[in-house]
mmCIF file of C-alpha atoms in Angstrom:
data_model
loop_
_atom_site.group_PDB
_atom_site.id
_atom_site.type_symbol
_atom_site.label_atom_id
_atom_site.label_comp_id
_atom_site.label_asym_id
_atom_site.label_seq_id
_atom_site.Cartn_x
_atom_site.Cartn_y
_atom_site.Cartn_z
ATOM 1 C CA MET A 268 124.556 -77.325 51.372
ATOM 2 C CA THR A 269 125.564 -81.322 52.675
ATOM 3 C CA THR A 270 122.866 -84.351 52.800
ATOM 4 C CA ALA A 271 123.229 -86.291 55.737
ATOM 5 C CA THR A 272 123.555 -89.953 55.128
ATOM 6 C CA ALA A 273 119.979 -92.038 56.503
ATOM 7 C CA PRO A 274 121.155 -94.772 58.816
ATOM 8 C CA GLY A 275 121.286 -98.127 57.357
ATOM 9 C CA SER A 276 121.354 -96.697 53.915
ATOM 10 C CA PRO A 277 123.745 -99.147 51.759
ATOM 11 C CA SER A 278 126.693 -96.462 52.410
ATOM 12 C CA GLU A 279 126.910 -96.704 55.687
ATOM 13 C CA LEU A 280 126.366 -100.972 56.117
ATOM 14 C CA PRO A 281 129.094 -102.930 57.419
ATOM 15 C CA GLY A 282 131.539 -104.575 54.842
ATOM 16 C CA ARG A 283 129.824 -102.866 52.038
ATOM 17 C CA ILE A 284 133.479 -102.188 50.615
ATOM 18 C CA MET A 285 134.844 -105.469 50.963
ATOM 19 C CA ALA A 286 131.260 -106.995 49.195
ATOM 20 C CA ARG A 287 132.623 -104.555 46.734
ATOM 21 C CA GLU A 288 135.695 -105.650 46.126
ATOM 22 C CA MET A 289 134.846 -108.991 45.966
ATOM 23 C CA ALA A 290 132.581 -108.649 43.115
ATOM 24 C CA GLU A 291 135.055 -106.417 41.070
ATOM 25 C CA GLN A 292 137.225 -110.070 40.714
ATOM 26 C CA PRO A 293 135.714 -111.356 37.473
ATOM 27 C CA ALA A 294 136.424 -108.066 36.124
ATOM 28 C CA VAL A 295 139.919 -107.815 37.546
ATOM 29 C CA LEU A 296 140.591 -111.027 35.891
ATOM 30 C CA ARG A 297 139.435 -110.190 32.890
ATOM 31 C CA ARG A 298 141.613 -107.364 32.409
ATOM 32 C CA ILE A 299 145.138 -109.033 33.564
ATOM 33 C CA LEU A 300 144.235 -111.585 30.897
ATOM 34 C CA ASP A 301 142.994 -108.937 28.118
ATOM 35 C CA GLU A 302 145.321 -105.586 28.875
ATOM 36 C CA GLY A 303 148.344 -107.269 31.213
ATOM 37 C CA ALA A 304 149.262 -110.506 29.896
ATOM 38 C CA PRO A 305 151.667 -109.124 27.019
ATOM 39 C CA ALA A 306 153.534 -107.100 29.511
ATOM 40 C CA ILE A 307 154.071 -109.715 31.946
ATOM 41 C CA ARG A 308 154.902 -112.408 28.872
ATOM 42 C CA LYS A 309 157.332 -110.029 28.060
ATOM 43 C CA VAL A 310 158.971 -109.674 31.508
ATOM 44 C CA ALA A 311 158.979 -113.565 31.708
ATOM 45 C CA GLN A 312 160.862 -114.266 28.838
ATOM 46 C CA GLU A 313 163.618 -111.070 29.713
ATOM 47 C CA ILE A 314 163.960 -113.541 33.126
ATOM 48 C CA ALA A 315 163.829 -116.679 30.986
ATOM 49 C CA ALA A 316 166.978 -115.506 29.035
ATOM 50 C CA ARG A 317 168.761 -114.873 31.853
ATOM 51 C CA ALA A 318 168.670 -118.464 33.064
ATOM 52 C CA PRO A 319 168.263 -117.982 36.982
ATOM 53 C CA ARG A 320 169.266 -121.073 38.878
ATOM 54 C CA PHE A 321 167.008 -120.984 41.405
ATOM 55 C CA VAL A 322 163.690 -118.969 43.050
ATOM 56 C CA LEU A 323 163.541 -116.628 46.059
ATOM 57 C CA LEU A 324 160.142 -115.424 46.975
ATOM 58 C CA THR A 325 159.444 -112.572 49.207
ATOM 59 C CA ALA A 326 156.365 -111.302 50.697
ATOM 60 C CA ARG A 327 154.410 -110.636 54.040
ATOM 61 C CA GLY A 328 150.196 -111.488 54.969
ATOM 62 C CA THR A 329 148.233 -112.282 52.145
ATOM 63 C CA SER A 330 151.016 -112.075 49.606
ATOM 64 C CA ASP A 331 152.928 -114.563 51.682
ATOM 65 C CA ASN A 332 150.345 -116.987 50.627
ATOM 66 C CA ALA A 333 150.270 -115.811 46.826
ATOM 67 C CA ALA A 334 153.953 -116.117 47.148
ATOM 68 C CA LEU A 335 153.612 -119.797 48.378
ATOM 69 C CA TYR A 336 151.238 -120.708 45.016
ATOM 70 C CA ALA A 337 154.122 -119.654 43.035
ATOM 71 C CA LYS A 338 156.148 -121.898 44.889
ATOM 72 C CA TYR A 339 154.106 -124.925 43.938
ATOM 73 C CA LEU A 340 153.928 -123.780 40.037
ATOM 74 C CA ILE A 341 157.958 -122.919 39.839
ATOM 75 C CA GLU A 342 158.506 -126.125 41.530
ATOM 76 C CA VAL A 343 156.010 -128.600 39.843
ATOM 77 C CA ARG A 344 155.730 -126.322 35.818
ATOM 78 C CA LEU A 345 158.961 -125.346 36.111
ATOM 79 C CA GLY A 346 161.439 -127.919 37.804
ATOM 80 C CA LEU A 347 163.238 -125.364 39.793
ATOM 81 C CA PRO A 348 164.098 -124.925 43.018
ATOM 82 C CA CYS A 349 162.217 -122.573 45.228
ATOM 83 C CA GLY A 350 162.228 -120.904 48.644
ATOM 84 C CA LEU A 351 160.403 -118.645 50.478
ATOM 85 C CA THR A 352 163.297 -116.051 52.376
ATOM 86 C CA SER A 353 163.276 -114.674 56.018
ATOM 87 C CA MET A 354 163.945 -111.066 55.392
ATOM 88 C CA SER A 355 165.264 -110.949 58.927
ATOM 89 C CA THR A 356 168.000 -112.694 58.215
ATOM 90 C CA THR A 357 168.801 -109.539 55.775
ATOM 91 C CA THR A 358 167.172 -106.827 57.378
ATOM 92 C CA ALA A 359 168.061 -107.544 60.968
ATOM 93 C CA TYR A 360 171.211 -109.668 60.936
ATOM 94 C CA GLY A 361 172.711 -108.323 57.656
ATOM 95 C CA ALA A 362 173.574 -111.557 56.031
ATOM 96 C CA ARG A 363 174.311 -110.813 52.654
ATOM 97 C CA PRO A 364 174.193 -114.279 50.316
ATOM 98 C CA ASP A 365 175.934 -114.791 46.978
ATOM 99 C CA LEU A 366 172.764 -114.381 44.643
ATOM 100 C CA THR A 367 174.452 -114.083 41.526
ATOM 101 C CA ASP A 368 171.976 -115.288 39.099
ATOM 102 C CA VAL A 369 169.253 -116.150 41.626
ATOM 103 C CA LEU A 370 165.678 -114.816 40.593
ATOM 104 C CA VAL A 371 164.303 -113.069 43.843
ATOM 105 C CA VAL A 372 160.813 -112.356 43.545
ATOM 106 C CA THR A 373 158.746 -109.981 46.032
ATOM 107 C CA VAL A 374 155.018 -109.984 45.831
ATOM 108 C CA SER A 375 153.370 -106.815 47.650
ATOM 109 C CA GLN A 376 149.853 -105.504 47.019
ATOM 110 C CA SER A 377 151.218 -101.844 48.332
ATOM 111 C CA GLY A 378 154.833 -102.316 47.061
ATOM 112 C CA GLY A 379 155.290 -100.094 50.406
ATOM 113 C CA SER A 380 156.673 -102.363 53.321
ATOM 114 C CA PRO A 381 160.352 -100.555 54.123
ATOM 115 C CA ASP A 382 161.332 -104.731 55.188
ATOM 116 C CA LEU A 383 160.234 -106.172 51.486
ATOM 117 C CA VAL A 384 161.655 -102.860 50.118
ATOM 118 C CA ALA A 385 165.353 -103.087 51.771
ATOM 119 C CA SER A 386 165.673 -106.598 51.748
ATOM 120 C CA THR A 387 164.397 -106.749 47.888
ATOM 121 C CA ARG A 388 167.460 -104.033 47.684
ATOM 122 C CA ALA A 389 169.920 -106.000 49.381
ATOM 123 C CA ALA A 390 169.353 -109.028 46.898
ATOM 124 C CA ARG A 391 169.375 -106.595 43.893
ATOM 125 C CA GLU A 392 172.892 -105.487 45.611
ATOM 126 C CA ALA A 393 173.909 -109.286 45.689
ATOM 127 C CA GLY A 394 173.659 -110.012 41.994
ATOM 128 C CA ALA A 395 169.774 -110.888 42.185
ATOM 129 C CA ILE A 396 167.462 -110.593 39.122
ATOM 130 C CA THR A 397 164.844 -108.915 40.893
ATOM 131 C CA LEU A 398 161.471 -108.848 40.284
ATOM 132 C CA ALA A 399 158.354 -106.965 41.600
ATOM 133 C CA VAL A 400 154.499 -108.363 41.743
ATOM 134 C CA THR A 401 152.774 -105.010 42.975
ATOM 135 C CA ASN A 402 149.225 -103.648 42.830
ATOM 136 C CA ASN A 403 151.220 -100.264 42.573
ATOM 137 C CA PRO A 404 153.669 -99.318 39.874
ATOM 138 C CA ASP A 405 154.992 -96.411 41.594
ATOM 139 C CA SER A 406 155.947 -97.958 44.663
ATOM 140 C CA PRO A 407 159.048 -97.735 46.276
ATOM 141 C CA LEU A 408 159.202 -101.520 46.062
ATOM 142 C CA ALA A 409 158.617 -101.183 42.309
ATOM 143 C CA GLY A 410 161.492 -98.695 42.278
ATOM 144 C CA VAL A 411 164.489 -100.747 43.992
ATOM 145 C CA SER A 412 163.427 -104.028 41.761
ATOM 146 C CA GLU A 413 164.705 -104.640 38.095
ATOM 147 C CA TYR A 414 161.895 -105.642 36.769
ATOM 148 C CA HIS A 415 157.850 -105.058 37.805
ATOM 149 C CA ILE A 416 154.566 -106.763 37.231
ATOM 150 C CA ASP A 417 151.407 -104.890 37.285
ATOM 151 C CA ILE A 418 148.466 -107.081 38.965
ATOM 152 C CA MET A 419 145.877 -104.278 37.645
ATOM 153 C CA ALA A 420 143.444 -104.708 40.607
ATOM 154 C CA GLY A 421 142.991 -101.134 41.356
ATOM 155 C CA PRO A 422 142.568 -99.247 44.258
ATOM 156 C CA GLU A 423 141.787 -101.701 47.307
ATOM 157 C CA LYS A 424 140.261 -100.147 50.330
ATOM 158 C CA ALA A 425 138.800 -102.898 52.717
ATOM 159 C CA LEU A 426 141.408 -103.742 54.674
ATOM 160 C CA PRO A 427 140.833 -107.493 53.905
ATOM 161 C CA ALA A 428 142.660 -107.810 50.599
ATOM 162 C CA THR A 429 140.348 -109.717 48.171
ATOM 163 C CA LYS A 430 140.646 -109.039 44.534
ATOM 164 C CA THR A 431 144.670 -108.338 44.960
ATOM 165 C CA TYR A 432 145.060 -111.732 45.942
ATOM 166 C CA THR A 433 143.303 -113.369 43.378
ATOM 167 C CA ALA A 434 144.803 -110.975 40.646
ATOM 168 C CA SER A 435 148.236 -111.889 42.490
ATOM 169 C CA LEU A 436 147.727 -115.610 41.742
ATOM 170 C CA LEU A 437 146.661 -115.127 38.312
ATOM 171 C CA ALA A 438 149.882 -112.469 37.243
ATOM 172 C CA LEU A 439 151.921 -115.132 39.301
ATOM 173 C CA TYR A 440 150.396 -117.858 37.099
ATOM 174 C CA LEU A 441 151.107 -116.313 33.375
ATOM 175 C CA PHE A 442 154.409 -115.057 34.790
ATOM 176 C CA VAL A 443 155.244 -119.110 35.307
ATOM 177 C CA GLU A 444 153.968 -119.726 32.359
ATOM 178 C CA GLY A 445 155.620 -117.390 30.201
ATOM 179 C CA LEU A 446 158.708 -118.355 31.902
ATOM 180 C CA ARG A 447 158.261 -122.022 30.421
ATOM 181 C CA HIS A 448 156.760 -120.580 26.925
ATOM 182 C CA GLY A 449 153.147 -121.813 27.993
ATOM 183 C CA ASP A 450 150.566 -119.684 26.655
ATOM 184 C CA GLY A 451 148.539 -119.183 30.141
ATOM 185 C CA GLY A 452 145.547 -121.105 28.379
ATOM 186 C CA PRO A 453 143.939 -122.567 30.961
ATOM 187 C CA ALA A 454 143.512 -119.298 32.767
ATOM 188 C CA HIS A 455 140.939 -118.504 30.544
ATOM 189 C CA VAL A 456 137.854 -119.916 31.924
ATOM 190 C CA LEU A 457 138.387 -118.138 35.425
ATOM 191 C CA PRO A 458 136.552 -114.896 34.671
ATOM 192 C CA GLU A 459 133.676 -116.584 34.022
ATOM 193 C CA LEU A 460 133.801 -119.022 36.297
ATOM 194 C CA ALA A 461 134.566 -116.586 39.508
ATOM 195 C CA ALA A 462 131.113 -114.539 38.520
ATOM 196 C CA GLY A 463 129.330 -117.881 38.929
ATOM 197 C CA LEU A 464 130.541 -118.227 42.266
ATOM 198 C CA LEU A 465 129.927 -115.081 43.492
ATOM 199 C CA ALA A 466 126.321 -115.246 42.230
ATOM 200 C CA ARG A 467 125.945 -118.413 44.781
ATOM 201 C CA GLN A 468 126.096 -116.222 48.105
ATOM 202 C CA ASP A 469 122.762 -117.134 49.533
ATOM 203 C CA GLU A 470 124.693 -120.819 49.428
ATOM 204 C CA VAL A 471 127.759 -119.385 51.493
ATOM 205 C CA ARG A 472 125.331 -117.373 54.208
ATOM 206 C CA ALA A 473 123.652 -120.711 54.738
ATOM 207 C CA LEU A 474 127.020 -122.552 55.543
ATOM 208 C CA ALA A 475 128.130 -119.221 57.556
ATOM 209 C CA ALA A 476 126.035 -120.235 60.349
ATOM 210 C CA ARG A 477 127.769 -123.206 61.367
ATOM 211 C CA TYR A 478 130.738 -120.957 62.235
ATOM 212 C CA ARG A 479 128.615 -118.007 64.156
ATOM 213 C CA PHE A 480 129.658 -119.288 67.523
ATOM 214 C CA ALA A 481 132.940 -120.861 66.427
ATOM 215 C CA GLU A 482 135.416 -120.783 69.187
ATOM 216 C CA ARG A 483 138.193 -122.291 66.809
ATOM 217 C CA MET A 484 138.419 -123.477 63.116
ATOM 218 C CA VAL A 485 141.054 -125.973 61.416
ATOM 219 C CA ILE A 486 141.764 -125.524 57.590
ATOM 220 C CA THR A 487 143.543 -127.942 55.754
ATOM 221 C CA SER A 488 144.186 -128.801 52.206
ATOM 222 C CA ARG A 489 147.806 -130.524 50.375
ATOM 223 C CA GLY A 490 149.415 -129.191 46.922
ATOM 224 C CA TYR A 491 148.122 -126.513 44.880
ATOM 225 C CA GLY A 492 145.512 -125.995 47.409
ATOM 226 C CA TYR A 493 147.479 -125.395 50.996
ATOM 227 C CA PRO A 494 148.124 -121.735 49.725
ATOM 228 C CA THR A 495 144.568 -121.405 49.564
ATOM 229 C CA ALA A 496 143.768 -123.047 53.288
ATOM 230 C CA LYS A 497 146.471 -120.499 54.478
ATOM 231 C CA GLU A 498 144.581 -117.688 53.321
ATOM 232 C CA ALA A 499 141.193 -118.860 54.492
ATOM 233 C CA ALA A 500 142.727 -119.073 57.815
ATOM 234 C CA LEU A 501 143.764 -115.756 57.442
ATOM 235 C CA LYS A 502 140.549 -113.949 56.347
ATOM 236 C CA LEU A 503 138.897 -115.824 59.115
ATOM 237 C CA MET A 504 140.851 -114.245 61.731
ATOM 238 C CA GLU A 505 141.445 -110.863 60.478
ATOM 239 C CA THR A 506 137.487 -110.285 59.702
ATOM 240 C CA SER A 507 136.128 -112.518 62.625
ATOM 241 C CA TYR A 508 138.406 -112.717 65.162
ATOM 242 C CA ILE A 509 137.793 -116.412 65.042
ATOM 243 C CA PRO A 510 141.283 -118.547 65.548
ATOM 244 C CA ALA A 511 141.968 -120.494 62.652
ATOM 245 C CA LEU A 512 144.703 -122.948 62.346
ATOM 246 C CA ALA A 513 145.989 -123.758 58.802
ATOM 247 C CA TYR A 514 147.594 -126.682 58.226
ATOM 248 C CA SER A 515 148.949 -128.934 55.646
ATOM 249 C CA GLY A 516 146.977 -132.048 55.307
ATOM 250 C CA ALA A 517 150.291 -133.897 55.589
ATOM 251 C CA ASP A 518 151.059 -131.696 58.788
ATOM 252 C CA LEU A 519 148.026 -132.463 60.403
ATOM 253 C CA LEU A 520 148.427 -135.993 60.631
ATOM 254 C CA HIS A 521 151.465 -135.143 62.294
ATOM 255 C CA GLY A 522 150.330 -134.258 66.047
ATOM 256 C CA PRO A 523 147.275 -131.700 65.457
ATOM 257 C CA LEU A 524 145.195 -134.217 64.677
ATOM 258 C CA ALA A 525 144.655 -134.749 68.073
ATOM 259 C CA MET A 526 142.586 -131.501 68.853
ATOM 260 C CA VAL A 527 140.001 -132.503 66.246
ATOM 261 C CA ASP A 528 136.854 -133.850 67.593
ATOM 262 C CA ASN A 529 132.784 -134.448 66.664
ATOM 263 C CA VAL A 530 132.444 -130.666 67.488
ATOM 264 C CA SER A 531 135.499 -129.431 65.958
ATOM 265 C CA PRO A 532 134.647 -127.400 62.608
ATOM 266 C CA VAL A 533 136.790 -128.599 59.932
ATOM 267 C CA ILE A 534 136.995 -126.947 56.290
ATOM 268 C CA ALA A 535 138.753 -128.908 53.574
ATOM 269 C CA VAL A 536 140.163 -127.513 50.228
ATOM 270 C CA VAL A 537 140.210 -130.154 47.886
ATOM 271 C CA THR A 538 142.059 -129.470 44.584
ATOM 272 C CA ASP A 539 140.559 -131.746 42.128
ATOM 273 C CA GLY A 540 143.880 -133.542 41.016
ATOM 274 C CA LYS A 541 147.017 -134.751 42.505
ATOM 275 C CA GLY A 542 146.746 -132.772 45.351
ATOM 276 C CA GLY A 543 143.236 -133.991 45.944
ATOM 277 C CA GLU A 544 144.056 -137.268 45.749
ATOM 278 C CA ALA A 545 147.242 -136.570 48.625
ATOM 279 C CA LEU A 546 144.511 -135.578 50.970
ATOM 280 C CA GLN A 547 142.194 -138.247 51.045
ATOM 281 C CA PRO A 548 143.523 -140.507 53.416
ATOM 282 C CA VAL A 549 143.456 -137.200 55.754
ATOM 283 C CA LEU A 550 139.696 -136.704 54.599
ATOM 284 C CA ASP A 551 139.434 -140.630 55.833
ATOM 285 C CA ARG A 552 141.094 -140.073 59.060
ATOM 286 C CA LEU A 553 138.990 -136.967 59.838
ATOM 287 C CA ARG A 554 135.437 -138.604 59.065
ATOM 288 C CA GLY A 555 136.799 -141.569 61.052
ATOM 289 C CA ARG A 556 136.997 -139.297 64.081
ATOM 290 C CA GLY A 557 133.669 -137.593 63.434
ATOM 291 C CA ALA A 558 134.836 -134.464 62.791
ATOM 292 C CA ASP A 559 132.102 -131.357 61.431
ATOM 293 C CA LEU A 560 133.607 -131.844 58.168
ATOM 294 C CA VAL A 561 133.200 -129.123 55.290
ATOM 295 C CA VAL A 562 134.529 -129.450 52.308
ATOM 296 C CA VAL A 563 135.143 -126.712 49.363
ATOM 297 C CA GLY A 564 135.823 -128.730 46.058
ATOM 298 C CA PRO A 565 134.764 -131.191 43.730
ATOM 299 C CA ARG A 566 130.909 -132.333 44.104
ATOM 300 C CA SER A 567 132.158 -136.043 44.571
ATOM 301 C CA GLN A 568 134.054 -134.448 47.948
ATOM 302 C CA VAL A 569 131.319 -132.572 48.921
ATOM 303 C CA GLU A 570 128.579 -135.365 49.163
ATOM 304 C CA GLN A 571 130.873 -137.387 51.453
ATOM 305 C CA ALA A 572 131.064 -134.812 53.712
ATOM 306 C CA SER A 573 129.161 -132.823 56.660
ATOM 307 C CA ALA A 574 128.485 -129.856 54.527
ATOM 308 C CA GLY A 575 130.668 -127.841 51.470
ATOM 309 C CA PHE A 576 130.421 -125.611 48.181
ATOM 310 C CA VAL A 577 130.481 -127.537 45.570
ATOM 311 C CA LEU A 578 133.563 -125.842 42.761
ATOM 312 C CA PRO A 579 133.141 -125.759 38.854
ATOM 313 C CA THR A 580 136.749 -128.120 38.533
ATOM 314 C CA GLU A 581 135.901 -130.032 35.232
ATOM 315 C CA ASN A 582 137.994 -129.211 32.567
ATOM 316 C CA VAL A 583 139.503 -126.541 34.662
ATOM 317 C CA ALA A 584 143.360 -127.423 35.112
ATOM 318 C CA GLU A 585 144.374 -128.378 39.001
ATOM 319 C CA GLU A 586 147.120 -125.398 38.876
ATOM 320 C CA VAL A 587 144.814 -122.758 38.187
ATOM 321 C CA GLN A 588 142.116 -124.222 40.727
ATOM 322 C CA PRO A 589 143.157 -121.887 43.479
ATOM 323 C CA VAL A 590 142.208 -118.609 41.965
ATOM 324 C CA LEU A 591 138.453 -120.122 42.134
ATOM 325 C CA GLU A 592 138.774 -122.246 45.525
ATOM 326 C CA ILE A 593 139.176 -118.667 47.716
ATOM 327 C CA ILE A 594 136.160 -116.833 46.532
ATOM 328 C CA PRO A 595 133.273 -119.032 48.465
ATOM 329 C CA LEU A 596 135.903 -118.732 51.806
ATOM 330 C CA GLN A 597 136.316 -114.761 50.837
ATOM 331 C CA LEU A 598 132.337 -114.948 51.289
ATOM 332 C CA LEU A 599 132.432 -116.937 54.171
ATOM 333 C CA ALA A 600 134.693 -114.915 56.137
ATOM 334 C CA TYR A 601 132.811 -112.117 55.096
ATOM 335 C CA GLU A 602 129.513 -113.704 55.989
ATOM 336 C CA VAL A 603 130.451 -115.327 59.330
ATOM 337 C CA THR A 604 131.555 -111.741 60.193
ATOM 338 C CA ILE A 605 128.456 -110.245 59.571
ATOM 339 C CA ALA A 606 126.231 -112.670 61.362
ATOM 340 C CA ARG A 607 128.781 -112.007 64.606
ATOM 341 C CA GLY A 608 127.848 -108.489 64.395
ATOM 342 C CA GLN A 609 131.323 -106.989 63.190
ATOM 343 C CA ASP A 610 132.362 -105.110 60.492
ATOM 344 C CA PRO A 611 134.774 -107.104 57.646
ATOM 345 C CA ASP A 612 135.439 -103.762 56.613
ATOM 346 C CA ALA A 613 137.485 -102.661 59.513
ATOM 347 C CA PRO A 614 139.381 -105.322 61.449
ATOM 348 C CA ARG A 615 140.654 -104.252 64.921
ATOM 349 C CA ALA A 616 144.348 -103.142 65.162
ATOM 350 C CA LEU A 617 144.664 -103.539 61.632
ATOM 351 C CA ALA A 618 145.980 -101.074 58.990
ATOM 352 C CA LYS A 619 146.115 -100.963 55.240
ATOM 353 C CA VAL A 620 149.989 -100.862 54.750
ATOM 354 C CA THR A 621 151.572 -102.928 57.241
ATOM 355 C CA GLU A 622 155.257 -101.172 57.980
ATOM 356 C CA THR A 623 157.232 -103.904 59.146
ATOM 357 C CA HIS A 624 161.031 -102.981 59.522
#
C-alpha cells in the first residue's frame, strides 16, 4: 500500500533539493579538508616533481568558473602561465598542439561530457600531464586522465550546481597549494564560516525582494572575486531566467558602464584584498551614476552601498574568500526564483549532464 504525499508537504516544495544541497556545503568542505586533502597533496607532489612548463584549464558551465578561479591561483600563487582552452580547436578542428610537459587540468562535476573526454584524451596523446577534477571517480573523464582528484561532494541532484562548485574551489585551492608545497592552512576556517553564512538566509530573502521584478542585472568584481561574479550570474540566469551580465570591473568601464543607470541593479563582489582595492574606482563610478548598488563583501564596503551582505573577511585569506562569497549569491538565486513563483530545482530546457561535442 502506498501513501500519497499531501500537497504542499516538504517533499513537494519547490527548490527543496537545491536548498538541501546548499545546506550540505559546510559538511562537504570539512570532508575535503579531513579526508580528501592527503590524496590531493599526493597528486600535487607527483605533478610538481614533473615541473610542468605551463597550465591549461578545460571546463564548461559552472566548472568553467571554478577553472577561472584556479587560473588566478596558478598565476598569482605559482607564477606559472595559465590559459583556458577552447575545446573546439581539438574536437571540431582537429588541431593537435605540442603539449609536452604541459599540465592540462579538466574540471567537470560529472566527468561525462564527450567534448571534455575527447579533448583530455587528445591532450594526453599530445604529451600533456592530464588531471581530472570531478565528483565521479568512475567517470569517463577520470578514466582517460593520468591523475584524478575527487571533490567528494556526494550526489548532486538539483540542476543548479551549488555544493560541487564550492567543493571544486576548495579542491583546486588545495591542489595549487600542494604544487607550491603549502599546507592549505587558510582553508580550515571555511566550513564554520560557510555554516554561519547559510544561517543568514533571512537576510538574503529580504535582499531578494529588490530583484523579484528585475529585467536584467549586472554583476561585477575583480581578481579572485571575478569567478564568483560569473558563477552568480550563471545561477541567476539558470534558475530565475533573469538576464545577468558578469563583467570584470575593468571591462565594465570599457563600454558596458553606459547601460547602467539609477534603476539598473548592480551587484559588486568585493574581495577583501588587492582585488577589492582594484575594484574601488569602479564602485566610485557606479555610485556616481546613481546605480542601485548592492555589495557582497566587507562591512566597510557594504555601508557605502544601497544595500548588501556583509561577509566575514577578518583573518580570511583573499585567495580562499571566493568559497564564501558565492554562498549568499546561491541563496539569492534561490530566493529570487522562489519569489518569482518558479522552481529552482528544475530550470527549463536544462539537463544535469550536458553532452556537448
